[in-house]
Tab-separated table of C-alpha atoms in Angstrom:
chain	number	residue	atom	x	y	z
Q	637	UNK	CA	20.871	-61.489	-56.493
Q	638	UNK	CA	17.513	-62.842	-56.535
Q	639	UNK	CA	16.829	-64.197	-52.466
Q	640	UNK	CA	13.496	-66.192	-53.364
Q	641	UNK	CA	14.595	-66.914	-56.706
Q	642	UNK	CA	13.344	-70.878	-56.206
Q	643	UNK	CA	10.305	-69.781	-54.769
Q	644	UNK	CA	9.765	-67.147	-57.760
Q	645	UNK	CA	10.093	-70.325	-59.820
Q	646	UNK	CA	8.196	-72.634	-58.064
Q	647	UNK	CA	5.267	-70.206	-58.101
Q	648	UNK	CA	5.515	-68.900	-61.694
Q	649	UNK	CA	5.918	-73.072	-62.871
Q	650	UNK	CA	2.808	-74.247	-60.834
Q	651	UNK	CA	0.341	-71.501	-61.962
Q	652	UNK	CA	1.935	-72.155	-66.070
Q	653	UNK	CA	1.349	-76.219	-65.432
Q	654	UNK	CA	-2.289	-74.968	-64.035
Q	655	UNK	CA	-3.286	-73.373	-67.516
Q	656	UNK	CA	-3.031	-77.437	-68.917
Q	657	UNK	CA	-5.535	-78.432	-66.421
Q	658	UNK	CA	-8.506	-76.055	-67.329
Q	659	UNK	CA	-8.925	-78.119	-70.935
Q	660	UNK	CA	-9.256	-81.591	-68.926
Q	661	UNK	CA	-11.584	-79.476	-65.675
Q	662	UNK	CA	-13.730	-77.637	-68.565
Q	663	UNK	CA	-13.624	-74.567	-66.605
Q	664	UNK	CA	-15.695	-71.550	-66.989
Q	665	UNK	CA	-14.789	-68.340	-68.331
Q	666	UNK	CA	-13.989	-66.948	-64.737
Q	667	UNK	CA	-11.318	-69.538	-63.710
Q	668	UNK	CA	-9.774	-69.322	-67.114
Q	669	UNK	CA	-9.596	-65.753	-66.642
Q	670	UNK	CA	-8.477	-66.267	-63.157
Q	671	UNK	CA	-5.768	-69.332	-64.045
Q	672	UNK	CA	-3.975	-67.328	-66.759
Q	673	UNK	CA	-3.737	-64.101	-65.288
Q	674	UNK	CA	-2.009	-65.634	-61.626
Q	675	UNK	CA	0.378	-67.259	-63.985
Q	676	UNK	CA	1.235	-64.313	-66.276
Q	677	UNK	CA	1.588	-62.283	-62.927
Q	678	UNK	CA	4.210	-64.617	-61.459
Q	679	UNK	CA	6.014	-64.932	-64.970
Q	680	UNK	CA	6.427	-61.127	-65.075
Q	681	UNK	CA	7.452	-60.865	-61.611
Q	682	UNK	CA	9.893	-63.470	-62.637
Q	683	UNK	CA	11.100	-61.508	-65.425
Q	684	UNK	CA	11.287	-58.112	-63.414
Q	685	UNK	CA	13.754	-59.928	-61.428
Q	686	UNK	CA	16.187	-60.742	-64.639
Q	687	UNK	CA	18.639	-57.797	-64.539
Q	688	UNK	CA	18.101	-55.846	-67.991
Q	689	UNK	CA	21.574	-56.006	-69.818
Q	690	UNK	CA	21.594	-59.672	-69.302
Q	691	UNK	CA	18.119	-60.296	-71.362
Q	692	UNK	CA	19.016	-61.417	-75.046
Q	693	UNK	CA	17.511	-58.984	-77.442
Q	694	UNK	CA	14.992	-61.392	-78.748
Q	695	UNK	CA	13.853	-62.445	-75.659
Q	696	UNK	CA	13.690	-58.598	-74.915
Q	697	UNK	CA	10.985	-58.693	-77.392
Q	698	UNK	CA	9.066	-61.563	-76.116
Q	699	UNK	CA	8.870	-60.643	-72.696
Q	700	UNK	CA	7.636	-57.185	-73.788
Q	701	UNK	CA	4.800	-58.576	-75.438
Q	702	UNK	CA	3.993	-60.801	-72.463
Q	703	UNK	CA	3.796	-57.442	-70.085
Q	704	UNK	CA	1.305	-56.090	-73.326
Q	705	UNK	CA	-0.331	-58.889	-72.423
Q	706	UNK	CA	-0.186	-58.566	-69.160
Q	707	UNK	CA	-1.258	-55.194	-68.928
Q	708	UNK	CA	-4.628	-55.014	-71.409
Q	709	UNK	CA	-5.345	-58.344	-69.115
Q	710	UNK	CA	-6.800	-55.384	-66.199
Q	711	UNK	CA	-9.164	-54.528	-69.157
Q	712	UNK	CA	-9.266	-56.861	-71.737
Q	713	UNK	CA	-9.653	-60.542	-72.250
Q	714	UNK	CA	-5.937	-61.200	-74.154
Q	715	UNK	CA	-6.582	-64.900	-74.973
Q	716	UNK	CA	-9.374	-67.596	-76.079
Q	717	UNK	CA	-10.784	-70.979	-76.074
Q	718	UNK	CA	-9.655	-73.019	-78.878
Q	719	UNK	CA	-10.755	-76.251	-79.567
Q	720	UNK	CA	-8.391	-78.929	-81.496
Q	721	UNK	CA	-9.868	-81.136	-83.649
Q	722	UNK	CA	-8.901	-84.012	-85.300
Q	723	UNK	CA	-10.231	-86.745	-87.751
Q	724	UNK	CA	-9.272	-90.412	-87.966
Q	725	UNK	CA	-10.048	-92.498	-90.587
Q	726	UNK	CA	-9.609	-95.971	-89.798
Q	727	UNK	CA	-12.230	-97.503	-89.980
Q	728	UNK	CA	-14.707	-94.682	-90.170
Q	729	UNK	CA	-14.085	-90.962	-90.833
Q	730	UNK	CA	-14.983	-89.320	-87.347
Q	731	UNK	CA	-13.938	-86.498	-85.805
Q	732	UNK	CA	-12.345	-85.934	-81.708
Q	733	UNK	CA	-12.218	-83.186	-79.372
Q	734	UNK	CA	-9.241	-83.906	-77.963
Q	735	UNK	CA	-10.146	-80.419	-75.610
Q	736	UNK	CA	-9.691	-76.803	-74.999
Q	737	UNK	CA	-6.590	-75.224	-75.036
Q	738	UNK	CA	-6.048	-70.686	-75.152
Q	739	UNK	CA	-4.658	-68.999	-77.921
Q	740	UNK	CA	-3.631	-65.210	-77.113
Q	741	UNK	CA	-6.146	-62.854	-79.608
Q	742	UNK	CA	-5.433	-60.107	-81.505
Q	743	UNK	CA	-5.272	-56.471	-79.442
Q	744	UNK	CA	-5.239	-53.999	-82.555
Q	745	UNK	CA	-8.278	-52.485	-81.433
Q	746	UNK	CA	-7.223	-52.011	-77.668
Q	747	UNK	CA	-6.594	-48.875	-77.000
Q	748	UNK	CA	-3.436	-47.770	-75.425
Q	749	UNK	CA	-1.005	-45.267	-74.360
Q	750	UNK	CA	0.994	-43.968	-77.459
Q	751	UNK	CA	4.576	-44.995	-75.817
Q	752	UNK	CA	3.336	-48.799	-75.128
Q	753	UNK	CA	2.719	-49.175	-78.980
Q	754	UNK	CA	6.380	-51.288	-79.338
Q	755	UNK	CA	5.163	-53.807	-76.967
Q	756	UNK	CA	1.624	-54.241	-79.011
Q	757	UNK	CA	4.277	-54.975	-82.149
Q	758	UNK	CA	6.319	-57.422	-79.995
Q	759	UNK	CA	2.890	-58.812	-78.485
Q	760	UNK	CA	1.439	-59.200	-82.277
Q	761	UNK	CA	4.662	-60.942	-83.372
Q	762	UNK	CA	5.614	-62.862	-80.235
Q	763	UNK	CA	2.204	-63.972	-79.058
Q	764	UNK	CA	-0.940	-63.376	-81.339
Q	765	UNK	CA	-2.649	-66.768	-82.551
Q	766	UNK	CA	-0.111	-68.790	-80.238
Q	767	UNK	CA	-1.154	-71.502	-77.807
Q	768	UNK	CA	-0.866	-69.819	-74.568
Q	769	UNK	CA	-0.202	-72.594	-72.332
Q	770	UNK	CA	2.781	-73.748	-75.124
Q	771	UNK	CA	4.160	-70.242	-75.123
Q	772	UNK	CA	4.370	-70.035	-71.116
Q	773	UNK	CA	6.252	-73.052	-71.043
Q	774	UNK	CA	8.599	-71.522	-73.230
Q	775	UNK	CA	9.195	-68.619	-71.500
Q	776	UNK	CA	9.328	-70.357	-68.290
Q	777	UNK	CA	12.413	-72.828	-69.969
Q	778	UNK	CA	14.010	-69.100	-70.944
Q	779	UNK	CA	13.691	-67.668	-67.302
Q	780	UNK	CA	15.218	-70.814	-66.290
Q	781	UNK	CA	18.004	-70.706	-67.768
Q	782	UNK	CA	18.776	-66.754	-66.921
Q	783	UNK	CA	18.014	-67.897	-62.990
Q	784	UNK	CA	21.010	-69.968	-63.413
Q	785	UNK	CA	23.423	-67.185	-63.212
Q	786	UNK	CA	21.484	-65.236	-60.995
């Protein structure tokens, strides 16, 4: 049994909802860094807490490539600005920023210990080219719903 378990929560959900805010604060390169690492750390302390034959074997996968994530974070930058861009038409063609938002970047070239190559495969078809803020809130729905039986 998890004893902090709504703590846990409540600390992995604020620093997730804190990645949204850096598009509207047009934060620098060190609180971006410094946003999305706190909340990967508190989702995988989240998920360290799940016991391991209760994961799902797909979310097995997914939460593997977060920790890849996770851990070429200490020496590599595993995500991006983005920008999202749209045009409208009516009555002029224009284009709007409509802001910033992360998208986690390919790690092929990181180099890594030999037996961590399964989570670089589950990071590179869990995570690569996603929206990183979308993809946290997803995995914070999925730890919900195992901290319900915990």
């Amino acid at each position: 049994m998890v004893e902090n378990k709504q703590m846990l929560l409540y600390s992995a959900q604020k620093s997730v909802d804190n990645i949204s805010k850096l598009a509207i604060e047009n934060a620098d390169d060190e609180e971006c860094y410094l946003v999305i690492g706190t909340a990967l750390h508190w989702v995988i302390d989240c998920i360290d807490r799940i016991p391991e034959k209760q994961i799902k074997e797909e979310h097995k996968k997914l939460f593997s490539g977060l920790r890849f994530a996770n851990n070429c974070l200490k020496h590599n930058i595993t995500f991006q600005k983005a920008h999202k861009v749209e045009n409208h038409r009516y009555p002029y063609r224009y284009s709007y920023r409509y802001g910033t938002y992360f998208v986690w970047v390919p790690l092929d070239k990181v180099n890594i210990e030999e037996n961590k190559e399964n989570q670089r495969v589950n990071y590179k078809n869990n995570l690569e080219g996603k929206n990183v803020c979308v993809t946290m809130l997803n995995i914070m729905n999925i730890i919900k719903e195992y901290y319900e039986t915990l």
